[in-house]
Amino acid sequence: MKKIKTRNKNILCILLSTISGYILTLEVFSEVIPVYIGTTGFVYPLVLYMTLFATIILFYIIFQILFNKHLSKSMVICLFIMYFILLTAILFFRHTFERYLIINPFVGVLDVISDSEMLKQSLLNIIIFVPMGYLFRNKKMKETFITALLLSLGIETIQYFFKLGFFDTFDCILYILGILLGRYIFKKIDIEKLLRFDNEEPEDSGSSYK
């Protein structure tokens, strides 16, 4: 009976995650992705389908947490692989073939204040780096900051030299904020304590069973 109940929950998780992922991708990501990579060529549909797949997996994990309080480590690893592939596509497969150098971060601040679209894109630049904070949840703040700084400078340098857009110090700041915010969130949540991964043995509940 317990196996049947678990199977039914898993089927429900799959159905709900598929529906939720499809709606989120259709209503949100199909509008957001063109901001970064445009809609021409094969990259846009490829990234869109990958986003759909990753979103379904994300919702599956969320529903597994809600229903069963456990999930597979392999599922988490799969999600992060998809995340890094999508992040790479968004950052390095843009439709522009120009390069700009913006050293003064206040230029970006003024753009955000005066342009709602720039505000939206800046918030997205923070959000897309939040998941990376999970990798730094057990690292010291100084180590996390230095790594995030080097990573953001590396990303902007690659974009500049390969004519993929701007080298913008304001974007560097946004990437760093996203990683630091993610580190703070995952440090507070402490997923390992909240969840029982499938390949971990359940803890001994007490001596009453002995």
PDB file of C-alpha atoms in Angstrom:
ATOM      1  CA  MET A   1       0.000   0.000   0.000  1.00  0.00           C
ATOM      2  CA  LYS A   2       2.864   2.359   0.872  1.00  0.00           C
ATOM      3  CA  LYS A   3       4.547   1.689  -2.492  1.00  0.00           C
ATOM      4  CA  ILE A   4       1.292   2.422  -4.334  1.00  0.00           C
ATOM      5  CA  LYS A   5       0.868   5.673  -2.407  1.00  0.00           C
ATOM      6  CA  THR A   6       4.448   6.715  -3.186  1.00  0.00           C
ATOM      7  CA  ARG A   7       3.986   5.850  -6.868  1.00  0.00           C
ATOM      8  CA  ASN A   8       0.801   7.914  -7.041  1.00  0.00           C
ATOM      9  CA  LYS A   9       2.605  10.856  -5.461  1.00  0.00           C
ATOM     10  CA  ASN A  10       5.406  10.563  -7.996  1.00  0.00           C
ATOM     11  CA  ILE A  11       2.916  10.480 -10.881  1.00  0.00           C
ATOM     12  CA  LEU A  12       1.187  13.552  -9.452  1.00  0.00           C
ATOM     13  CA  CYS A  13       4.565  15.296  -9.103  1.00  0.00           C
ATOM     14  CA  ILE A  14       5.370  14.583 -12.752  1.00  0.00           C
ATOM     15  CA  LEU A  15       1.997  15.870 -13.975  1.00  0.00           C
ATOM     16  CA  LEU A  16       2.071  19.028 -11.853  1.00  0.00           C
ATOM     17  CA  SER A  17       5.699  19.801 -12.669  1.00  0.00           C
ATOM     18  CA  THR A  18       5.099  19.337 -16.418  1.00  0.00           C
ATOM     19  CA  ILE A  19       2.075  21.651 -16.403  1.00  0.00           C
ATOM     20  CA  SER A  20       3.763  24.251 -14.173  1.00  0.00           C
ATOM     21  CA  GLY A  21       7.001  24.178 -16.174  1.00  0.00           C
ATOM     22  CA  TYR A  22       5.158  24.587 -19.465  1.00  0.00           C
ATOM     23  CA  ILE A  23       3.112  27.545 -18.207  1.00  0.00           C
ATOM     24  CA  LEU A  24       6.134  29.309 -16.672  1.00  0.00           C
ATOM     25  CA  THR A  25       8.223  28.815 -19.818  1.00  0.00           C
ATOM     26  CA  LEU A  26       5.408  29.964 -22.111  1.00  0.00           C
ATOM     27  CA  GLU A  27       4.371  33.004 -20.082  1.00  0.00           C
ATOM     28  CA  VAL A  28       7.726  34.163 -18.686  1.00  0.00           C
ATOM     29  CA  PHE A  29      10.873  32.642 -20.171  1.00  0.00           C
ATOM     30  CA  SER A  30       9.711  32.887 -23.783  1.00  0.00           C
ATOM     31  CA  GLU A  31       9.645  36.663 -23.216  1.00  0.00           C
ATOM     32  CA  VAL A  32      12.814  36.892 -21.121  1.00  0.00           C
ATOM     33  CA  ILE A  33      15.226  34.792 -23.205  1.00  0.00           C
ATOM     34  CA  PRO A  34      15.039  37.010 -26.349  1.00  0.00           C
ATOM     35  CA  VAL A  35      16.286  39.925 -24.234  1.00  0.00           C
ATOM     36  CA  TYR A  36      19.609  38.110 -23.926  1.00  0.00           C
ATOM     37  CA  ILE A  37      20.043  36.059 -27.098  1.00  0.00           C
ATOM     38  CA  GLY A  38      17.413  37.302 -29.568  1.00  0.00           C
ATOM     39  CA  THR A  39      15.170  35.005 -31.590  1.00  0.00           C
ATOM     40  CA  THR A  40      17.239  34.388 -34.721  1.00  0.00           C
ATOM     41  CA  GLY A  41      19.084  31.179 -35.545  1.00  0.00           C
ATOM     42  CA  PHE A  42      18.973  27.834 -33.776  1.00  0.00           C
ATOM     43  CA  VAL A  43      20.088  29.095 -30.363  1.00  0.00           C
ATOM     44  CA  TYR A  44      16.735  30.541 -29.256  1.00  0.00           C
ATOM     45  CA  PRO A  45      14.598  27.371 -29.714  1.00  0.00           C
ATOM     46  CA  LEU A  46      17.423  25.265 -28.250  1.00  0.00           C
ATOM     47  CA  VAL A  47      17.665  27.426 -25.137  1.00  0.00           C
ATOM     48  CA  LEU A  48      13.876  27.601 -24.860  1.00  0.00           C
ATOM     49  CA  TYR A  49      13.486  23.799 -24.886  1.00  0.00           C
ATOM     50  CA  MET A  50      16.349  23.425 -22.424  1.00  0.00           C
ATOM     51  CA  THR A  51      14.680  26.002 -20.192  1.00  0.00           C
ATOM     52  CA  LEU A  52      11.415  24.060 -20.376  1.00  0.00           C
ATOM     53  CA  PHE A  53      13.199  20.858 -19.375  1.00  0.00           C
ATOM     54  CA  ALA A  54      15.088  22.545 -16.531  1.00  0.00           C
ATOM     55  CA  THR A  55      11.919  24.258 -15.286  1.00  0.00           C
ATOM     56  CA  ILE A  56      10.034  20.956 -15.222  1.00  0.00           C
ATOM     57  CA  ILE A  57      12.853  19.386 -13.202  1.00  0.00           C
ATOM     58  CA  LEU A  58      12.834  22.353 -10.818  1.00  0.00           C
ATOM     59  CA  PHE A  59       9.098  22.044 -10.221  1.00  0.00           C
ATOM     60  CA  TYR A  60       9.473  18.282  -9.824  1.00  0.00           C
ATOM     61  CA  ILE A  61      11.996  18.880  -7.043  1.00  0.00           C
ATOM     62  CA  ILE A  62       9.690  21.425  -5.409  1.00  0.00           C
ATOM     63  CA  PHE A  63       6.705  19.046  -5.464  1.00  0.00           C
ATOM     64  CA  GLN A  64       8.872  16.168  -4.218  1.00  0.00           C
ATOM     65  CA  ILE A  65       9.864  18.369  -1.291  1.00  0.00           C
ATOM     66  CA  LEU A  66       6.243  19.291  -0.585  1.00  0.00           C
ATOM     67  CA  PHE A  67       4.855  15.764  -0.891  1.00  0.00           C
ATOM     68  CA  ASN A  68       7.645  13.427   0.179  1.00  0.00           C
ATOM     69  CA  LYS A  69      10.254  15.573   1.964  1.00  0.00           C
ATOM     70  CA  HIS A  70      13.002  13.881  -0.049  1.00  0.00           C
ATOM     71  CA  LEU A  71      14.576  13.955  -3.477  1.00  0.00           C
ATOM     72  CA  SER A  72      17.315  12.294  -5.457  1.00  0.00           C
ATOM     73  CA  LYS A  73      20.831  13.704  -5.437  1.00  0.00           C
ATOM     74  CA  SER A  74      21.072  12.765  -9.094  1.00  0.00           C
ATOM     75  CA  MET A  75      18.089  15.037  -9.755  1.00  0.00           C
ATOM     76  CA  VAL A  76      19.861  17.945  -8.069  1.00  0.00           C
ATOM     77  CA  ILE A  77      23.021  17.259 -10.090  1.00  0.00           C
ATOM     78  CA  CYS A  78      20.955  17.089 -13.286  1.00  0.00           C
ATOM     79  CA  LEU A  79      19.321  20.408 -12.460  1.00  0.00           C
ATOM     80  CA  PHE A  80      22.680  22.103 -11.921  1.00  0.00           C
ATOM     81  CA  ILE A  81      24.039  20.716 -15.196  1.00  0.00           C
ATOM     82  CA  MET A  82      21.040  22.180 -17.010  1.00  0.00           C
ATOM     83  CA  TYR A  83      21.483  25.434 -15.107  1.00  0.00           C
ATOM     84  CA  PHE A  84      25.111  25.862 -16.175  1.00  0.00           C
ATOM     85  CA  ILE A  85      24.301  24.975 -19.784  1.00  0.00           C
ATOM     86  CA  LEU A  86      21.505  27.557 -19.839  1.00  0.00           C
ATOM     87  CA  LEU A  87      23.692  30.151 -18.126  1.00  0.00           C
ATOM     88  CA  THR A  88      26.418  29.594 -20.710  1.00  0.00           C
ATOM     89  CA  ALA A  89      23.920  29.958 -23.557  1.00  0.00           C
ATOM     90  CA  ILE A  90      22.442  33.154 -22.108  1.00  0.00           C
ATOM     91  CA  LEU A  91      25.826  34.773 -21.450  1.00  0.00           C
ATOM     92  CA  PHE A  92      27.826  33.698 -24.494  1.00  0.00           C
ATOM     93  CA  PHE A  93      25.346  33.066 -27.326  1.00  0.00           C
ATOM     94  CA  ARG A  94      23.921  36.534 -27.658  1.00  0.00           C
ATOM     95  CA  HIS A  95      22.811  37.856 -31.028  1.00  0.00           C
ATOM     96  CA  THR A  96      24.979  40.992 -30.882  1.00  0.00           C
ATOM     97  CA  PHE A  97      28.415  41.155 -32.505  1.00  0.00           C
ATOM     98  CA  GLU A  98      29.517  44.441 -30.955  1.00  0.00           C
ATOM     99  CA  ARG A  99      31.741  45.303 -28.032  1.00  0.00           C
ATOM    100  CA  TYR A 100      31.419  48.145 -25.546  1.00  0.00           C
ATOM    101  CA  LEU A 101      33.429  49.068 -22.488  1.00  0.00           C
ATOM    102  CA  ILE A 102      31.613  50.656 -19.545  1.00  0.00           C
ATOM    103  CA  ILE A 103      33.895  51.160 -16.558  1.00  0.00           C
ATOM    104  CA  ASN A 104      31.697  53.518 -14.551  1.00  0.00           C
ATOM    105  CA  PRO A 105      29.008  51.437 -12.742  1.00  0.00           C
ATOM    106  CA  PHE A 106      26.905  54.544 -12.134  1.00  0.00           C
ATOM    107  CA  VAL A 107      26.032  54.556 -15.833  1.00  0.00           C
ATOM    108  CA  GLY A 108      24.146  51.318 -15.202  1.00  0.00           C
ATOM    109  CA  VAL A 109      22.563  52.746 -12.057  1.00  0.00           C
ATOM    110  CA  LEU A 110      21.233  55.734 -13.994  1.00  0.00           C
ATOM    111  CA  ASP A 111      19.906  53.441 -16.732  1.00  0.00           C
ATOM    112  CA  VAL A 112      18.050  51.369 -14.140  1.00  0.00           C
ATOM    113  CA  ILE A 113      16.513  54.489 -12.598  1.00  0.00           C
ATOM    114  CA  SER A 114      15.371  55.918 -15.935  1.00  0.00           C
ATOM    115  CA  ASP A 115      14.423  52.751 -17.843  1.00  0.00           C
ATOM    116  CA  SER A 116      12.034  50.086 -16.553  1.00  0.00           C
ATOM    117  CA  GLU A 117      13.362  47.545 -19.069  1.00  0.00           C
ATOM    118  CA  MET A 118      16.888  48.024 -17.746  1.00  0.00           C
ATOM    119  CA  LEU A 119      15.551  47.568 -14.225  1.00  0.00           C
ATOM    120  CA  LYS A 120      13.923  44.299 -15.262  1.00  0.00           C
ATOM    121  CA  GLN A 121      17.090  43.057 -16.964  1.00  0.00           C
ATOM    122  CA  SER A 122      19.220  44.029 -13.955  1.00  0.00           C
ATOM    123  CA  LEU A 123      16.957  42.063 -11.623  1.00  0.00           C
ATOM    124  CA  LEU A 124      17.204  39.091 -13.980  1.00  0.00           C
ATOM    125  CA  ASN A 125      21.003  39.373 -13.934  1.00  0.00           C
ATOM    126  CA  ILE A 126      20.864  38.999 -10.162  1.00  0.00           C
ATOM    127  CA  ILE A 127      18.327  36.166 -10.192  1.00  0.00           C
ATOM    128  CA  ILE A 128      20.153  33.988 -12.735  1.00  0.00           C
ATOM    129  CA  PHE A 129      23.207  33.876 -10.462  1.00  0.00           C
ATOM    130  CA  VAL A 130      21.322  33.084  -7.242  1.00  0.00           C
ATOM    131  CA  PRO A 131      21.443  29.276  -7.795  1.00  0.00           C
ATOM    132  CA  MET A 132      25.236  29.462  -8.000  1.00  0.00           C
ATOM    133  CA  GLY A 133      25.237  30.628  -4.396  1.00  0.00           C
ATOM    134  CA  TYR A 134      24.386  27.060  -3.396  1.00  0.00           C
ATOM    135  CA  LEU A 135      27.949  26.056  -4.279  1.00  0.00           C
ATOM    136  CA  PHE A 136      29.308  28.629  -1.816  1.00  0.00           C
ATOM    137  CA  ARG A 137      26.933  28.009   1.094  1.00  0.00           C
ATOM    138  CA  ASN A 138      29.721  26.525   3.226  1.00  0.00           C
ATOM    139  CA  LYS A 139      32.432  28.935   2.087  1.00  0.00           C
ATOM    140  CA  LYS A 140      33.598  32.022   3.947  1.00  0.00           C
ATOM    141  CA  MET A 141      32.242  35.363   2.781  1.00  0.00           C
ATOM    142  CA  LYS A 142      35.683  36.621   1.723  1.00  0.00           C
ATOM    143  CA  GLU A 143      36.361  33.516  -0.370  1.00  0.00           C
ATOM    144  CA  THR A 144      32.904  33.699  -1.938  1.00  0.00           C
ATOM    145  CA  PHE A 145      33.288  37.390  -2.771  1.00  0.00           C
ATOM    146  CA  ILE A 146      36.726  36.976  -4.372  1.00  0.00           C
ATOM    147  CA  THR A 147      35.566  33.980  -6.436  1.00  0.00           C
ATOM    148  CA  ALA A 148      32.394  35.807  -7.513  1.00  0.00           C
ATOM    149  CA  LEU A 149      34.454  38.876  -8.464  1.00  0.00           C
ATOM    150  CA  LEU A 150      36.899  36.860 -10.572  1.00  0.00           C
ATOM    151  CA  LEU A 151      34.048  34.927 -12.187  1.00  0.00           C
ATOM    152  CA  SER A 152      32.099  38.059 -13.100  1.00  0.00           C
ATOM    153  CA  LEU A 153      35.214  39.778 -14.477  1.00  0.00           C
ATOM    154  CA  GLY A 154      35.973  36.652 -16.510  1.00  0.00           C
ATOM    155  CA  ILE A 155      32.458  36.585 -17.968  1.00  0.00           C
ATOM    156  CA  GLU A 156      32.543  40.257 -18.929  1.00  0.00           C
ATOM    157  CA  THR A 157      36.050  39.921 -20.406  1.00  0.00           C
ATOM    158  CA  ILE A 158      34.975  37.006 -22.618  1.00  0.00           C
ATOM    159  CA  GLN A 159      31.914  38.946 -23.765  1.00  0.00           C
ATOM    160  CA  TYR A 160      34.081  41.944 -24.639  1.00  0.00           C
ATOM    161  CA  PHE A 161      36.843  40.163 -26.554  1.00  0.00           C
ATOM    162  CA  PHE A 162      34.458  37.945 -28.513  1.00  0.00           C
ATOM    163  CA  LYS A 163      32.097  40.838 -29.322  1.00  0.00           C
ATOM    164  CA  LEU A 164      29.207  39.450 -27.306  1.00  0.00           C
ATOM    165  CA  GLY A 165      28.130  42.764 -25.832  1.00  0.00           C
ATOM    166  CA  PHE A 166      29.301  44.953 -22.994  1.00  0.00           C
ATOM    167  CA  PHE A 167      32.125  44.796 -20.532  1.00  0.00           C
ATOM    168  CA  ASP A 168      30.058  46.469 -17.842  1.00  0.00           C
ATOM    169  CA  THR A 169      31.246  46.852 -14.260  1.00  0.00           C
ATOM    170  CA  PHE A 170      27.624  47.300 -13.208  1.00  0.00           C
ATOM    171  CA  ASP A 171      26.841  43.815 -14.541  1.00  0.00           C
ATOM    172  CA  CYS A 172      29.798  42.495 -12.531  1.00  0.00           C
ATOM    173  CA  ILE A 173      28.243  43.963  -9.407  1.00  0.00           C
ATOM    174  CA  LEU A 174      24.877  42.366 -10.231  1.00  0.00           C
ATOM    175  CA  TYR A 175      26.450  38.927 -10.748  1.00  0.00           C
ATOM    176  CA  ILE A 176      28.277  39.209  -7.430  1.00  0.00           C
ATOM    177  CA  LEU A 177      25.073  40.267  -5.670  1.00  0.00           C
ATOM    178  CA  GLY A 178      23.261  37.256  -7.139  1.00  0.00           C
ATOM    179  CA  ILE A 179      25.900  34.818  -5.895  1.00  0.00           C
ATOM    180  CA  LEU A 180      26.065  36.416  -2.440  1.00  0.00           C
ATOM    181  CA  LEU A 181      22.269  36.440  -2.184  1.00  0.00           C
ATOM    182  CA  GLY A 182      22.147  32.770  -3.183  1.00  0.00           C
ATOM    183  CA  ARG A 183      24.822  31.918  -0.618  1.00  0.00           C
ATOM    184  CA  TYR A 184      22.813  33.678   2.090  1.00  0.00           C
ATOM    185  CA  ILE A 185      19.548  31.968   1.105  1.00  0.00           C
ATOM    186  CA  PHE A 186      20.974  28.448   0.913  1.00  0.00           C
ATOM    187  CA  LYS A 187      22.974  28.955   4.097  1.00  0.00           C
ATOM    188  CA  LYS A 188      19.790  29.917   5.935  1.00  0.00           C
ATOM    189  CA  ILE A 189      17.648  27.188   4.379  1.00  0.00           C
ATOM    190  CA  ASP A 190      20.255  24.418   4.911  1.00  0.00           C
ATOM    191  CA  ILE A 191      18.727  21.995   2.390  1.00  0.00           C
ATOM    192  CA  GLU A 192      20.678  19.007   3.670  1.00  0.00           C
ATOM    193  CA  LYS A 193      18.892  19.244   7.026  1.00  0.00           C
ATOM    194  CA  LEU A 194      15.459  19.873   5.559  1.00  0.00           C
ATOM    195  CA  LEU A 195      15.561  17.007   3.076  1.00  0.00           C
ATOM    196  CA  ARG A 196      16.369  13.314   3.174  1.00  0.00           C
ATOM    197  CA  PHE A 197      18.122  12.382  -0.050  1.00  0.00           C
ATOM    198  CA  ASP A 198      17.152   9.052  -1.591  1.00  0.00           C
ATOM    199  CA  ASN A 199      20.598   7.485  -1.234  1.00  0.00           C
ATOM    200  CA  GLU A 200      20.981   8.381   2.417  1.00  0.00           C
ATOM    201  CA  GLU A 201      20.029   6.032   5.173  1.00  0.00           C
ATOM    202  CA  PRO A 202      17.325   7.346   7.496  1.00  0.00           C
ATOM    203  CA  GLU A 203      18.577   8.282  10.938  1.00  0.00           C
ATOM    204  CA  ASP A 204      17.932   6.047  13.889  1.00  0.00           C
ATOM    205  CA  SER A 205      14.755   7.332  15.451  1.00  0.00           C
ATOM    206  CA  GLY A 206      15.694   6.303  18.965  1.00  0.00           C
ATOM    207  CA  SER A 207      16.381   3.477  21.350  1.00  0.00           C
ATOM    208  CA  SER A 208      12.698   2.562  21.619  1.00  0.00           C
ATOM    209  CA  TYR A 209      13.103   0.372  18.552  1.00  0.00           C
ATOM    210  CA  LYS A 210      15.960  -1.602  20.073  1.00  0.00           C
TER     211      LYS A 210
END
